[in-house]
Amino acid sequence: MEKEQDKLRIDELQSRLSQLAKAYYEEDQPLAEDHEYDALYHELVQLEEKYPEWVASDSITQRVGGDVSTGFTKITHDYPMLSLGNAFNLEDLKAFEERNKKIITGPIEYMCELKIDGLAISVKYDNGKFVQGATRGDGKVGEDITGNLKMVQSLPKTLDSSLTMEVRGECYMPKSSFVKLNEQRELDGKEVFANPRNAAAGSLRQLDSKVVKERELSAFLYASATPKELGVTSQSAALDALDSLGFSTNQERKICYSIEEVWDYVQEFQEKRPTLGYEIDGIVIKVNNFEDQEKIGYTVKAPKWAIAYKFPAEEAET
Ligand SMILES: NC(=O)c1cc2c(N)ncc(C(N)=O)c2s1
């Protein structure tokens, strides 16, 4: 009896995994989260080990790179791509300032930048040439999406200098491209994407970079993984240096000299959000001076000298 049940389960897993893989690769519309796919895949591998005589030659476990979530080779970041602590109100921002004031004597400059609702990326240049692009992944290990990021027009293929460096930023789909893409998907009878972030994620997961080219993705860069290369001593100067190297940085940034000024900037962009050509989900506030950043330091997961103010979830459009 158990054998029959296992046989049925193997057939069920086979067809479900094939359906998920097809939706993921051919229709670029993931029907399940990677972890769900991986769990089903793992269950099938175990059942096939129990009944090797039932391993179908076209089983998804027999395909090269059969595991959907690893269509790309893995890249270990030279420097971890950290996350950010969150703030949800002025009180949280004041607490952030109080923690900084315990360490930094004298005035503190805050670099305020729009928090782009896209995917974090790392881009490496060797002697001024674009050589590698990767996703954040889990912060330590990402996926090599070099071919896809080369299709992002706003990422320069060569720099105006022979610098060897790694820059980080956010890849996103402009609102206008998102509307156009979903209109086309409707016409093609395909599922539409829920939001520009999902559309950007689905596009960067494409194994065929020609598809990425059509998706009109863009990017804002906001840091060098090795700021020493830029020869600057603050975040604001780093962004200006990235500008002069030909990178696209977000021009709405502002240096603020108090948390009250930061709060005004937060309110300003909560108002302006619908008028922007791209989605944002908050504001990133960083202590501007690099020496101050080093004094304040890091937790295991995130810098203590930065915080992400998250906008309240937008009311559903009535
Ligand atoms: N996770 C992170 O560290 C960041 C995430 C983001 C984001 N989504 N948009 C903009 C910035 C920025 N300008 O620093 C950062 S930093």
Short mmCIF file of C-alpha atoms and ligand atoms in Angstrom, two decimals:
data_model
loop_
_atom_site.label_atom_id
_atom_site.label_comp_id
_atom_site.label_asym_id
_atom_site.label_seq_id
_atom_site.Cartn_x
_atom_site.Cartn_y
_atom_site.Cartn_z
CA MET A 1 0.00 0.00 0.00
CA GLU A 2 2.78 2.42 0.94
CA LYS A 3 4.52 1.67 -2.37
CA GLU A 4 1.42 2.61 -4.38
CA GLN A 5 0.99 5.82 -2.38
CA ASP A 6 4.63 6.74 -2.96
CA LYS A 7 4.26 6.06 -6.69
CA LEU A 8 1.23 8.37 -6.83
CA ARG A 9 3.13 11.04 -4.87
CA ILE A 10 6.11 10.79 -7.27
CA ASP A 11 3.80 11.34 -10.26
CA GLU A 12 2.09 14.25 -8.47
CA LEU A 13 5.42 15.89 -7.62
CA GLN A 14 6.72 15.39 -11.16
CA SER A 15 3.79 17.18 -12.75
CA ARG A 16 3.67 19.98 -10.14
CA LEU A 17 7.42 20.68 -10.42
CA SER A 18 7.28 20.62 -14.21
CA GLN A 19 4.38 23.08 -14.11
CA LEU A 20 6.31 25.38 -11.74
CA ALA A 21 9.50 25.18 -13.80
CA LYS A 22 7.59 25.96 -17.01
CA ALA A 23 5.86 28.96 -15.42
CA TYR A 24 9.18 30.14 -14.00
CA TYR A 25 11.36 29.82 -17.09
CA GLU A 26 9.04 29.97 -20.08
CA GLU A 27 6.28 32.22 -18.80
CA ASP A 28 8.47 34.12 -16.35
CA GLN A 29 5.57 34.15 -13.95
CA PRO A 30 6.65 32.25 -10.82
CA LEU A 31 3.69 30.36 -9.42
CA ALA A 32 5.45 29.58 -6.15
CA GLU A 33 8.15 31.00 -3.92
CA ASP A 34 11.59 29.45 -4.39
CA HIS A 35 11.44 27.80 -0.94
CA GLU A 36 8.17 26.02 -1.82
CA TYR A 37 9.65 24.76 -5.09
CA ASP A 38 12.81 23.64 -3.29
CA ALA A 39 10.77 21.71 -0.66
CA LEU A 40 8.80 19.81 -3.34
CA TYR A 41 12.01 19.16 -5.28
CA HIS A 42 13.70 17.80 -2.15
CA GLU A 43 10.73 15.51 -1.43
CA LEU A 44 10.92 14.10 -4.99
CA VAL A 45 14.69 13.51 -4.70
CA GLN A 46 14.12 11.54 -1.47
CA LEU A 47 11.34 9.44 -3.01
CA GLU A 48 13.47 8.74 -6.11
CA GLU A 49 16.31 7.59 -3.83
CA LYS A 50 13.82 5.22 -2.14
CA TYR A 51 12.59 3.88 -5.51
CA PRO A 52 15.46 4.30 -8.04
CA GLU A 53 13.55 2.04 -10.44
CA TRP A 54 10.94 4.78 -10.74
CA VAL A 55 13.27 7.65 -11.65
CA ALA A 56 11.92 8.85 -15.00
CA SER A 57 14.66 9.77 -17.51
CA ASP A 58 12.89 13.11 -18.05
CA SER A 59 12.49 13.66 -14.31
CA ILE A 60 13.13 17.24 -13.34
CA THR A 61 15.80 15.90 -10.96
CA GLN A 62 17.71 14.60 -14.00
CA ARG A 63 17.85 17.97 -15.74
CA VAL A 64 20.96 20.14 -15.65
CA GLY A 65 20.25 22.98 -13.20
CA GLY A 66 16.89 21.35 -12.59
CA ASP A 67 16.49 23.30 -9.41
CA VAL A 68 14.56 26.34 -10.50
CA SER A 69 15.95 28.62 -7.89
CA THR A 70 19.53 27.99 -8.98
CA GLY A 71 19.36 28.80 -12.71
CA PHE A 72 22.33 31.09 -12.10
CA THR A 73 25.77 30.38 -10.70
CA LYS A 74 26.37 31.59 -7.19
CA ILE A 75 28.60 34.51 -6.32
CA THR A 76 30.07 35.06 -2.86
CA HIS A 77 30.24 38.81 -2.23
CA ASP A 78 33.68 40.18 -1.33
CA TYR A 79 31.89 42.33 1.24
CA PRO A 80 28.47 41.27 2.60
CA MET A 81 25.50 43.24 1.29
CA LEU A 82 23.93 44.27 4.58
CA SER A 83 20.33 45.09 5.37
CA LEU A 84 18.94 48.14 7.18
CA GLY A 85 17.23 48.66 10.50
CA ASN A 86 13.76 50.20 10.20
CA ALA A 87 12.11 53.31 11.60
CA PHE A 88 8.36 53.87 11.41
CA ASN A 89 7.87 57.28 13.03
CA LEU A 90 9.62 60.40 14.30
CA GLU A 91 10.20 58.77 17.70
CA ASP A 92 12.21 55.97 16.04
CA LEU A 93 14.28 58.56 14.17
CA LYS A 94 14.95 60.49 17.40
CA ALA A 95 16.08 57.26 19.07
CA PHE A 96 18.41 56.68 16.09
CA GLU A 97 19.86 60.17 16.63
CA GLU A 98 20.26 59.62 20.39
CA ARG A 99 22.24 56.41 19.74
CA ASN A 100 24.51 58.31 17.34
CA LYS A 101 25.00 61.21 19.77
CA LYS A 102 26.29 58.80 22.40
CA ILE A 103 29.24 58.14 20.08
CA ILE A 104 29.64 61.26 17.95
CA THR A 105 30.36 64.54 19.71
CA GLY A 106 29.46 67.69 17.80
CA PRO A 107 27.01 68.15 14.93
CA ILE A 108 25.95 65.14 12.84
CA GLU A 109 25.16 65.43 9.12
CA TYR A 110 22.52 63.06 7.76
CA MET A 111 22.50 62.00 4.09
CA CYS A 112 18.87 61.34 3.13
CA GLU A 113 18.17 59.21 0.04
CA LEU A 114 14.97 57.81 -1.45
CA LYS A 115 14.54 54.10 -0.72
CA ILE A 116 13.97 52.60 -4.16
CA ASP A 117 11.52 49.68 -4.28
CA GLY A 118 13.54 47.33 -6.49
CA LEU A 119 16.25 44.72 -6.08
CA ALA A 120 19.64 45.29 -4.53
CA ILE A 121 22.47 44.63 -6.99
CA SER A 122 26.24 44.57 -6.95
CA VAL A 123 28.19 45.57 -10.08
CA LYS A 124 31.92 45.03 -10.50
CA TYR A 125 34.22 46.98 -12.80
CA ASP A 126 37.72 45.87 -13.68
CA ASN A 127 39.96 48.57 -15.13
CA GLY A 128 36.86 50.58 -15.96
CA LYS A 129 35.00 47.71 -17.65
CA PHE A 130 31.73 46.16 -16.43
CA VAL A 131 32.77 42.56 -15.59
CA GLN A 132 30.18 41.14 -13.18
CA GLY A 133 26.68 41.77 -11.90
CA ALA A 134 25.04 39.94 -9.02
CA THR A 135 21.90 39.91 -6.90
CA ARG A 136 22.09 40.46 -3.14
CA GLY A 137 20.94 36.89 -2.45
CA ASP A 138 21.17 36.27 1.29
CA GLY A 139 23.67 39.09 1.69
CA LYS A 140 26.70 36.78 1.54
CA VAL A 141 25.95 34.71 -1.57
CA GLY A 142 24.06 36.13 -4.54
CA GLU A 143 23.42 34.97 -8.11
CA ASP A 144 25.50 35.89 -11.12
CA ILE A 145 23.20 37.92 -13.38
CA THR A 146 25.95 39.62 -15.37
CA GLY A 147 24.26 38.99 -18.73
CA ASN A 148 21.00 40.43 -17.49
CA LEU A 149 22.49 43.51 -15.85
CA LYS A 150 24.37 44.28 -19.07
CA MET A 151 20.91 44.88 -20.56
CA VAL A 152 20.19 47.63 -18.02
CA GLN A 153 20.86 50.80 -20.01
CA SER A 154 21.65 52.97 -16.98
CA LEU A 155 24.53 50.71 -15.94
CA PRO A 156 27.62 51.96 -17.83
CA LYS A 157 29.49 49.20 -19.71
CA THR A 158 32.71 51.19 -19.38
CA LEU A 159 33.62 53.95 -16.96
CA ASP A 160 35.26 57.30 -17.68
CA SER A 161 38.23 55.96 -15.72
CA SER A 162 40.25 52.77 -15.35
CA LEU A 163 38.97 52.16 -11.83
CA THR A 164 38.62 48.64 -10.45
CA MET A 165 35.74 48.77 -8.00
CA GLU A 166 32.41 47.32 -6.92
CA VAL A 167 29.34 49.51 -6.75
CA ARG A 168 25.96 48.77 -5.23
CA GLY A 169 22.54 50.01 -5.96
CA GLU A 170 18.95 49.17 -6.69
CA CYS A 171 17.66 47.81 -9.98
CA TYR A 172 14.05 48.84 -10.62
CA MET A 173 11.38 49.01 -13.30
CA PRO A 174 10.12 52.56 -13.99
CA LYS A 175 6.35 52.92 -13.49
CA SER A 176 5.85 53.70 -17.21
CA SER A 177 7.66 50.50 -18.27
CA PHE A 178 5.60 48.53 -15.76
CA VAL A 179 2.30 49.80 -17.20
CA LYS A 180 3.47 49.07 -20.77
CA LEU A 181 4.67 45.54 -19.84
CA ASN A 182 1.40 44.61 -18.14
CA GLU A 183 -0.66 45.96 -21.03
CA GLN A 184 1.33 43.69 -23.38
CA ARG A 185 0.96 40.72 -21.03
CA GLU A 186 -2.80 41.25 -20.96
CA LEU A 187 -2.84 41.19 -24.77
CA ASP A 188 -0.71 38.01 -24.71
CA GLY A 189 -3.10 36.39 -22.23
CA LYS A 190 -0.35 36.17 -19.60
CA GLU A 191 -0.63 36.88 -15.88
CA VAL A 192 0.20 40.51 -15.10
CA PHE A 193 2.76 41.51 -12.49
CA ALA A 194 1.41 42.83 -9.18
CA ASN A 195 3.88 45.72 -8.93
CA PRO A 196 7.09 47.08 -10.51
CA ARG A 197 9.25 45.34 -7.92
CA ASN A 198 7.88 41.90 -8.81
CA ALA A 199 8.22 42.75 -12.50
CA ALA A 200 11.88 43.72 -11.99
CA ALA A 201 12.52 40.56 -9.95
CA GLY A 202 10.81 38.37 -12.56
CA SER A 203 12.85 40.04 -15.30
CA LEU A 204 16.21 39.66 -13.58
CA ARG A 205 15.46 35.96 -13.01
CA GLN A 206 15.17 35.42 -16.77
CA LEU A 207 17.84 33.07 -18.10
CA ASP A 208 17.43 34.70 -21.50
CA SER A 209 18.90 38.20 -21.22
CA LYS A 210 17.22 39.21 -24.50
CA VAL A 211 13.98 39.23 -22.52
CA VAL A 212 15.59 41.56 -19.96
CA LYS A 213 16.51 43.98 -22.73
CA GLU A 214 12.83 44.41 -23.61
CA ARG A 215 11.88 45.08 -19.99
CA GLU A 216 13.48 48.54 -19.82
CA LEU A 217 14.95 48.08 -16.36
CA SER A 218 16.89 50.88 -14.75
CA ALA A 219 19.14 51.34 -11.72
CA PHE A 220 20.20 53.90 -9.15
CA LEU A 221 23.65 53.34 -7.63
CA TYR A 222 24.22 54.47 -4.07
CA ALA A 223 27.47 53.11 -2.70
CA SER A 224 30.87 51.73 -3.49
CA ALA A 225 31.65 48.48 -1.69
CA THR A 226 35.18 49.86 -1.41
CA PRO A 227 34.66 53.61 -0.81
CA LYS A 228 38.44 54.12 -0.53
CA GLU A 229 38.61 53.73 -4.35
CA LEU A 230 36.52 56.86 -4.70
CA GLY A 231 38.90 58.89 -2.53
CA VAL A 232 36.06 60.54 -0.62
CA THR A 233 35.22 60.96 3.09
CA SER A 234 31.40 61.12 3.09
CA GLN A 235 28.32 59.54 1.54
CA SER A 236 27.37 62.78 -0.22
CA ALA A 237 30.84 63.01 -1.80
CA ALA A 238 30.65 59.31 -2.74
CA LEU A 239 27.38 59.92 -4.60
CA ASP A 240 28.89 62.93 -6.41
CA ALA A 241 31.91 60.78 -7.35
CA LEU A 242 29.59 58.06 -8.71
CA ASP A 243 27.84 60.77 -10.76
CA SER A 244 31.12 61.95 -12.24
CA LEU A 245 32.05 58.35 -13.13
CA GLY A 246 28.92 58.10 -15.26
CA PHE A 247 26.68 56.19 -12.84
CA SER A 248 23.02 57.01 -12.43
CA THR A 249 22.39 58.18 -8.86
CA ASN A 250 19.12 59.47 -7.48
CA GLN A 251 19.08 63.25 -7.59
CA GLU A 252 16.45 63.74 -4.87
CA ARG A 253 19.00 63.26 -2.11
CA LYS A 254 19.53 65.88 0.59
CA ILE A 255 21.99 66.50 3.42
CA CYS A 256 20.08 67.28 6.61
CA TYR A 257 21.58 68.82 9.76
CA SER A 258 18.97 67.70 12.30
CA ILE A 259 16.38 64.99 12.72
CA GLU A 260 13.68 67.69 12.39
CA GLU A 261 15.06 68.49 8.93
CA VAL A 262 15.14 64.73 8.15
CA TRP A 263 11.50 64.52 9.22
CA ASP A 264 10.57 67.42 6.88
CA TYR A 265 12.30 65.59 4.01
CA VAL A 266 10.43 62.36 4.89
CA GLN A 267 7.09 64.22 4.83
CA GLU A 268 8.00 65.97 1.57
CA PHE A 269 8.62 62.68 -0.23
CA GLN A 270 5.66 60.93 1.29
CA GLU A 271 3.67 63.65 -0.50
CA LYS A 272 5.69 63.51 -3.71
CA ARG A 273 5.70 59.68 -3.94
CA PRO A 274 2.88 59.40 -6.54
CA THR A 275 4.60 61.96 -8.79
CA LEU A 276 7.88 60.01 -9.05
CA GLY A 277 8.62 57.89 -12.14
CA TYR A 278 9.58 54.93 -9.92
CA GLU A 279 8.30 53.29 -6.75
CA ILE A 280 9.85 54.12 -3.40
CA ASP A 281 8.96 52.50 -0.07
CA GLY A 282 10.73 54.88 2.29
CA ILE A 283 13.79 56.99 2.96
CA VAL A 284 17.30 55.81 3.81
CA ILE A 285 19.00 58.05 6.36
CA LYS A 286 22.76 57.70 6.79
CA VAL A 287 25.27 59.47 8.97
CA ASN A 288 27.11 61.29 6.19
CA ASN A 289 30.71 61.37 7.42
CA PHE A 290 32.61 58.10 6.82
CA GLU A 291 34.76 58.52 9.95
CA ASP A 292 31.59 58.90 12.02
CA GLN A 293 30.16 55.81 10.32
CA GLU A 294 33.20 53.77 11.36
CA LYS A 295 32.93 55.02 14.95
CA ILE A 296 29.25 54.03 15.11
CA GLY A 297 29.88 50.67 13.47
CA TYR A 298 27.70 47.69 12.59
CA THR A 299 25.54 44.92 13.97
CA VAL A 300 25.96 41.48 12.38
CA LYS A 301 23.24 42.27 9.85
CA ALA A 302 23.22 46.02 9.35
CA PRO A 303 25.13 49.28 9.76
CA LYS A 304 24.21 51.17 12.94
CA TRP A 305 24.92 54.48 11.17
CA ALA A 306 21.97 54.07 8.78
CA ILE A 307 18.25 53.47 9.12
CA ALA A 308 15.36 53.00 6.70
CA TYR A 309 12.26 55.05 7.42
CA LYS A 310 9.42 52.98 5.98
CA PHE A 311 6.35 54.76 4.64
CA PRO A 312 3.05 53.50 6.07
CA ALA A 313 1.36 51.03 3.69
CA GLU A 314 -0.58 53.07 1.12
CA GLU A 315 -4.36 53.05 1.62
CA ALA A 316 -5.87 50.80 -1.02
CA GLU A 317 -6.92 53.04 -3.89
CA THR A 318 -10.68 53.49 -3.64
N1 LIG B 1 19.53 47.45 2.12
C1 LIG B 1 20.23 48.56 1.96
O1 LIG B 1 21.29 48.73 2.50
C2 LIG B 1 19.69 49.64 1.07
C3 LIG B 1 18.56 49.56 0.30
C4 LIG B 1 18.32 50.74 -0.43
C5 LIG B 1 17.27 51.01 -1.35
N2 LIG B 1 16.30 50.09 -1.58
N3 LIG B 1 17.21 52.19 -1.99
C6 LIG B 1 18.15 53.15 -1.78
C7 LIG B 1 19.19 52.94 -0.90
C8 LIG B 1 20.21 54.01 -0.69
N4 LIG B 1 20.10 55.12 -1.42
O2 LIG B 1 21.09 53.83 0.12
C9 LIG B 1 19.27 51.72 -0.23
S1 LIG B 1 20.47 51.14 0.89
#
